[in-house]
mmCIF file of C-alpha atoms in Angstrom:
data_model
loop_
_atom_site.group_PDB
_atom_site.id
_atom_site.type_symbol
_atom_site.label_atom_id
_atom_site.label_comp_id
_atom_site.label_asym_id
_atom_site.label_seq_id
_atom_site.Cartn_x
_atom_site.Cartn_y
_atom_site.Cartn_z
ATOM 1 C CA ASP A 1 5.274 -27.488 13.679
ATOM 2 C CA GLY A 2 8.372 -27.872 11.620
ATOM 3 C CA GLY A 3 8.581 -30.212 8.632
ATOM 4 C CA ILE A 4 8.184 -30.567 4.844
ATOM 5 C CA THR A 5 4.969 -30.055 3.043
ATOM 6 C CA GLN A 6 4.135 -31.259 -0.436
ATOM 7 C CA SER A 7 1.063 -30.404 -2.317
ATOM 8 C CA PRO A 8 -1.110 -31.660 -3.737
ATOM 9 C CA LYS A 9 -1.284 -35.161 -2.221
ATOM 10 C CA TYR A 10 -2.847 -36.534 -5.444
ATOM 11 C CA LEU A 11 -2.536 -34.979 -8.893
ATOM 12 C CA PHE A 12 -4.000 -36.001 -12.212
ATOM 13 C CA ARG A 13 -2.678 -34.728 -15.446
ATOM 14 C CA LYS A 14 -3.620 -35.189 -19.069
ATOM 15 C CA GLU A 15 -0.919 -36.302 -21.501
ATOM 16 C CA GLY A 16 1.009 -33.354 -22.997
ATOM 17 C CA GLN A 17 0.448 -31.085 -20.000
ATOM 18 C CA ASN A 18 3.194 -29.688 -17.783
ATOM 19 C CA VAL A 19 2.488 -29.854 -14.051
ATOM 20 C CA THR A 20 4.282 -28.406 -10.998
ATOM 21 C CA LEU A 21 4.635 -30.132 -7.692
ATOM 22 C CA SER A 22 5.155 -28.056 -4.665
ATOM 23 C CA CYS A 23 7.671 -28.706 -1.822
ATOM 24 C CA GLU A 24 8.096 -26.305 1.052
ATOM 25 C CA GLN A 25 10.182 -26.655 4.261
ATOM 26 C CA ASN A 26 10.440 -24.634 7.362
ATOM 27 C CA LEU A 27 13.407 -26.507 8.817
ATOM 28 C CA ASN A 28 15.925 -23.910 7.602
ATOM 29 C CA HIS A 29 17.682 -26.551 5.773
ATOM 30 C CA ASP A 30 20.103 -25.624 2.989
ATOM 31 C CA ALA A 31 19.753 -28.798 0.866
ATOM 32 C CA MET A 32 16.634 -30.026 -0.904
ATOM 33 C CA TYR A 33 15.951 -33.092 -3.101
ATOM 34 C CA TRP A 34 13.295 -34.644 -5.378
ATOM 35 C CA TYR A 35 12.977 -38.411 -5.740
ATOM 36 C CA ARG A 36 10.741 -40.524 -7.808
ATOM 37 C CA GLN A 37 9.390 -43.816 -6.373
ATOM 38 C CA ASP A 38 8.156 -46.701 -8.500
ATOM 39 C CA PRO A 39 7.173 -50.145 -7.272
ATOM 40 C CA GLY A 40 10.164 -52.302 -6.883
ATOM 41 C CA GLN A 41 12.650 -49.646 -7.853
ATOM 42 C CA GLY A 42 13.356 -47.700 -4.685
ATOM 43 C CA LEU A 43 13.975 -44.052 -4.700
ATOM 44 C CA ARG A 44 15.613 -42.489 -7.692
ATOM 45 C CA LEU A 45 17.069 -38.931 -7.602
ATOM 46 C CA ILE A 46 15.723 -36.445 -9.972
ATOM 47 C CA TYR A 47 17.352 -33.180 -8.891
ATOM 48 C CA TYR A 48 18.999 -31.760 -5.856
ATOM 49 C CA SER A 49 19.972 -28.388 -4.579
ATOM 50 C CA GLN A 50 22.595 -27.564 -1.984
ATOM 51 C CA ILE A 51 21.980 -23.918 -1.918
ATOM 52 C CA VAL A 52 19.647 -21.263 -3.215
ATOM 53 C CA ASN A 53 19.895 -20.497 -6.942
ATOM 54 C CA ASP A 54 21.840 -23.641 -7.565
ATOM 55 C CA PHE A 55 20.789 -27.134 -8.372
ATOM 56 C CA GLN A 56 22.177 -30.423 -9.971
ATOM 57 C CA LYS A 57 20.709 -33.176 -12.025
ATOM 58 C CA GLY A 58 20.275 -36.513 -10.511
ATOM 59 C CA ASP A 59 20.073 -39.983 -12.203
ATOM 60 C CA ILE A 60 16.785 -39.435 -13.994
ATOM 61 C CA ALA A 61 16.460 -35.623 -14.588
ATOM 62 C CA GLU A 62 15.277 -36.008 -18.256
ATOM 63 C CA GLY A 63 11.727 -34.484 -18.605
ATOM 64 C CA TYR A 64 11.880 -32.698 -15.280
ATOM 65 C CA SER A 65 12.905 -29.115 -14.289
ATOM 66 C CA VAL A 66 13.270 -27.434 -10.883
ATOM 67 C CA SER A 67 14.009 -23.961 -9.500
ATOM 68 C CA ARG A 68 15.345 -22.821 -6.065
ATOM 69 C CA GLU A 69 14.652 -19.093 -5.729
ATOM 70 C CA LYS A 70 13.956 -19.367 -2.035
ATOM 71 C CA LYS A 71 15.609 -21.454 0.628
ATOM 72 C CA GLU A 72 12.337 -22.990 1.764
ATOM 73 C CA SER A 73 10.904 -23.820 -1.689
ATOM 74 C CA PHE A 74 11.983 -26.301 -4.359
ATOM 75 C CA PRO A 75 9.177 -26.863 -6.876
ATOM 76 C CA LEU A 76 9.453 -29.633 -9.446
ATOM 77 C CA THR A 77 7.886 -29.281 -12.857
ATOM 78 C CA VAL A 78 7.103 -32.545 -14.737
ATOM 79 C CA THR A 79 7.107 -31.611 -18.429
ATOM 80 C CA SER A 80 5.427 -33.258 -21.307
ATOM 81 C CA ALA A 81 8.801 -34.673 -22.316
ATOM 82 C CA GLN A 82 8.783 -37.098 -19.425
ATOM 83 C CA LYS A 83 7.727 -40.281 -21.059
ATOM 84 C CA ASN A 84 6.310 -42.091 -18.133
ATOM 85 C CA PRO A 85 5.395 -39.591 -15.403
ATOM 86 C CA THR A 86 2.992 -41.608 -13.352
ATOM 87 C CA ALA A 87 4.721 -42.182 -10.041
ATOM 88 C CA PHE A 88 4.967 -41.161 -6.426
ATOM 89 C CA TYR A 89 7.207 -38.106 -5.956
ATOM 90 C CA LEU A 90 8.980 -37.386 -2.677
ATOM 91 C CA CYS A 91 10.673 -34.183 -1.682
ATOM 92 C CA ALA A 92 13.377 -34.201 1.072
ATOM 93 C CA SER A 93 15.637 -31.720 2.844
ATOM 94 C CA SER A 94 18.756 -31.909 4.884
ATOM 95 C CA ARG A 95 20.712 -29.366 7.003
ATOM 96 C CA GLY A 96 23.626 -29.533 4.624
ATOM 97 C CA ALA A 97 25.230 -31.564 1.870
ATOM 98 C CA ALA A 98 27.270 -33.792 4.010
ATOM 99 C CA SER A 99 26.455 -37.555 3.670
ATOM 100 C CA THR A 100 25.703 -37.736 7.364
ATOM 101 C CA ASP A 101 23.188 -34.942 7.321
ATOM 102 C CA THR A 102 19.925 -36.695 7.727
ATOM 103 C CA GLN A 103 17.310 -36.407 5.073
ATOM 104 C CA TYR A 104 13.768 -35.533 6.129
ATOM 105 C CA PHE A 105 11.100 -36.530 3.640
ATOM 106 C CA GLY A 106 7.743 -34.938 2.941
ATOM 107 C CA PRO A 107 4.521 -37.022 2.547
ATOM 108 C CA GLY A 108 4.713 -37.259 -1.169
ATOM 109 C CA THR A 109 2.566 -36.440 -4.213
ATOM 110 C CA ARG A 110 1.094 -39.232 -6.328
ATOM 111 C CA LEU A 111 0.939 -38.083 -10.008
ATOM 112 C CA THR A 112 -1.290 -39.931 -12.351
ATOM 113 C CA VAL A 113 -1.238 -39.287 -16.155
ATOM 114 C CA LEU A 114 -4.612 -39.957 -17.771
ATOM 115 C CA GLN B 1 22.972 -48.771 -12.689
ATOM 116 C CA GLN B 2 21.839 -49.557 -9.188
ATOM 117 C CA GLN B 3 24.714 -48.879 -6.805
ATOM 118 C CA VAL B 4 22.925 -50.613 -3.894
ATOM 119 C CA LYS B 5 21.424 -54.101 -4.161
ATOM 120 C CA GLN B 6 18.782 -55.005 -1.659
ATOM 121 C CA SER B 7 17.205 -58.380 -0.840
ATOM 122 C CA PRO B 8 14.646 -59.868 -0.367
ATOM 123 C CA GLN B 9 11.950 -57.815 -2.163
ATOM 124 C CA SER B 10 9.532 -58.910 0.454
ATOM 125 C CA LEU B 11 9.270 -61.040 3.550
ATOM 126 C CA ILE B 12 6.649 -62.337 5.923
ATOM 127 C CA VAL B 13 7.508 -63.001 9.545
ATOM 128 C CA GLN B 14 5.484 -64.084 12.499
ATOM 129 C CA LYS B 15 5.042 -61.732 15.512
ATOM 130 C CA GLY B 16 8.082 -62.145 17.890
ATOM 131 C CA GLY B 17 10.259 -63.406 14.960
ATOM 132 C CA ILE B 18 13.410 -61.810 13.342
ATOM 133 C CA SER B 19 13.365 -60.045 10.043
ATOM 134 C CA ILE B 20 16.593 -59.772 8.164
ATOM 135 C CA ILE B 21 17.228 -57.527 5.168
ATOM 136 C CA ASN B 22 20.441 -57.533 3.252
ATOM 137 C CA CYS B 23 22.184 -54.857 1.111
ATOM 138 C CA ALA B 24 25.356 -54.857 -0.943
ATOM 139 C CA TYR B 25 27.087 -51.808 -2.356
ATOM 140 C CA GLU B 26 29.984 -51.346 -4.886
ATOM 141 C CA ASN B 27 31.509 -47.978 -4.254
ATOM 142 C CA THR B 28 33.998 -48.127 -1.375
ATOM 143 C CA ALA B 29 33.915 -44.328 -1.195
ATOM 144 C CA PHE B 30 30.486 -44.399 0.664
ATOM 145 C CA ASP B 31 30.997 -43.368 4.292
ATOM 146 C CA TYR B 32 27.473 -43.533 5.684
ATOM 147 C CA PHE B 33 24.874 -46.299 5.495
ATOM 148 C CA PRO B 34 21.320 -45.296 6.701
ATOM 149 C CA TRP B 35 18.101 -47.393 6.792
ATOM 150 C CA TYR B 36 14.713 -45.803 6.242
ATOM 151 C CA GLN B 37 11.266 -47.027 7.051
ATOM 152 C CA GLN B 38 8.263 -46.111 5.005
ATOM 153 C CA PHE B 39 4.570 -46.801 5.823
ATOM 154 C CA PRO B 40 2.120 -46.936 2.905
ATOM 155 C CA GLY B 41 1.270 -43.336 1.507
ATOM 156 C CA LYS B 42 3.976 -41.731 3.567
ATOM 157 C CA GLY B 43 7.546 -40.526 3.119
ATOM 158 C CA PRO B 44 10.415 -42.534 4.340
ATOM 159 C CA ALA B 45 11.920 -41.726 7.785
ATOM 160 C CA LEU B 46 15.400 -42.446 9.003
ATOM 161 C CA LEU B 47 15.409 -45.503 11.217
ATOM 162 C CA ILE B 48 19.101 -46.094 12.032
ATOM 163 C CA ALA B 49 22.390 -45.456 10.333
ATOM 164 C CA ILE B 50 26.020 -46.762 10.575
ATOM 165 C CA ARG B 51 29.505 -45.562 9.662
ATOM 166 C CA PRO B 52 31.859 -47.982 7.934
ATOM 167 C CA ASP B 53 34.352 -47.929 10.853
ATOM 168 C CA VAL B 54 31.757 -49.752 13.064
ATOM 169 C CA SER B 55 30.752 -53.360 12.509
ATOM 170 C CA GLU B 56 27.500 -53.243 14.397
ATOM 171 C CA LYS B 57 25.006 -50.658 15.773
ATOM 172 C CA LYS B 58 21.920 -51.353 17.765
ATOM 173 C CA GLU B 59 18.969 -49.100 18.602
ATOM 174 C CA GLY B 60 16.229 -50.930 20.457
ATOM 175 C CA ARG B 61 15.001 -53.863 18.482
ATOM 176 C CA PHE B 62 16.789 -52.663 15.270
ATOM 177 C CA THR B 63 20.355 -53.664 14.636
ATOM 178 C CA ILE B 64 22.704 -52.954 11.632
ATOM 179 C CA SER B 65 25.577 -55.442 10.934
ATOM 180 C CA PHE B 66 28.243 -54.010 8.657
ATOM 181 C CA ASN B 67 30.935 -55.994 6.725
ATOM 182 C CA LYS B 68 33.321 -53.669 5.098
ATOM 183 C CA SER B 69 35.446 -56.192 3.337
ATOM 184 C CA ALA B 70 32.413 -57.851 1.743
ATOM 185 C CA LYS B 71 30.780 -54.464 1.019
ATOM 186 C CA GLN B 72 27.581 -55.694 2.647
ATOM 187 C CA PHE B 73 25.329 -54.623 5.420
ATOM 188 C CA SER B 74 22.144 -55.904 6.905
ATOM 189 C CA LEU B 75 19.222 -54.862 9.066
ATOM 190 C CA HIS B 76 17.825 -57.166 11.784
ATOM 191 C CA ILE B 77 14.517 -56.521 13.265
ATOM 192 C CA MET B 78 14.296 -58.423 16.514
ATOM 193 C CA ASP B 79 11.054 -59.422 18.162
ATOM 194 C CA SER B 80 9.069 -58.167 15.159
ATOM 195 C CA GLN B 81 5.840 -56.476 15.820
ATOM 196 C CA PRO B 82 2.810 -55.818 13.543
ATOM 197 C CA GLY B 83 3.542 -52.182 13.825
ATOM 198 C CA ASP B 84 6.915 -52.839 12.099
ATOM 199 C CA SER B 85 5.007 -53.811 8.868
ATOM 200 C CA ALA B 86 6.420 -51.339 6.421
ATOM 201 C CA THR B 87 8.881 -50.985 3.474
ATOM 202 C CA TYR B 88 12.571 -50.688 4.430
ATOM 203 C CA PHE B 89 15.150 -49.109 2.340
ATOM 204 C CA CYS B 90 18.916 -49.290 2.738
ATOM 205 C CA ALA B 91 21.079 -46.564 1.334
ATOM 206 C CA ALA B 92 24.790 -45.924 0.602
ATOM 207 C CA GLY B 93 25.852 -42.378 1.123
ATOM 208 C CA LYS B 94 22.995 -39.913 0.849
ATOM 209 C CA LEU B 95 21.659 -40.425 -2.663
ATOM 210 C CA SER B 96 21.949 -44.136 -3.509
ATOM 211 C CA PHE B 97 18.965 -46.288 -2.312
ATOM 212 C CA GLY B 98 18.127 -49.956 -2.509
ATOM 213 C CA ALA B 99 14.883 -51.103 -4.159
ATOM 214 C CA GLY B 100 13.181 -51.619 -0.797
ATOM 215 C CA THR B 101 11.895 -54.617 1.122
ATOM 216 C CA THR B 102 8.264 -54.881 2.236
ATOM 217 C CA VAL B 103 8.067 -56.533 5.626
ATOM 218 C CA THR B 104 4.706 -57.938 6.782
ATOM 219 C CA VAL B 105 4.507 -59.104 10.446
ATOM 220 C CA ARG B 106 1.757 -61.614 11.097
ATOM 221 C CA ALA B 107 0.087 -61.484 14.446
#
């Protein structure tokens, strides 16, 4: 059963703590993405990676970090520097970097900072 | 700044009616305009997409109309069904998304 998995589904964090969100895909896709979704604001790009060991900042990268050590994995760390981290986080992947390569999204992780 | 403006923010339609969602973009370099459908608590999924050299694309009850000169495109949902109740996002290129439209279809 191919697809994208994100874990955990719900995550609670205390202020000042770093937390890592998992994203795994078994679609053999080269490109992976992280988005943040807030009510009324659509999807905003945090980071994306077109190949292993390479990634680029998106529109709202401040306070986040990523790694791409394996093709199938693209974890996102929300650091304590992120001022308003409570949001729904979506991971996606696509076969390649072309604009017409369909993005497939995971089920998301809802992060709440207490 | 938001590169894609989407309206309305929400709409309610009766079963069997037509839902219309509009988007406008700024950058003429965009060459691909997808629409995504998202159900509560789930990730978005590609619904239908269009290239700028085509003025209209239809898949079942879903139609995209594209106006290149006006830099606008719209999604029409014909014969709306309760199962169509979801949030719809337009996008320009791969990485620029509209703010989303929540569609509620009343039975």
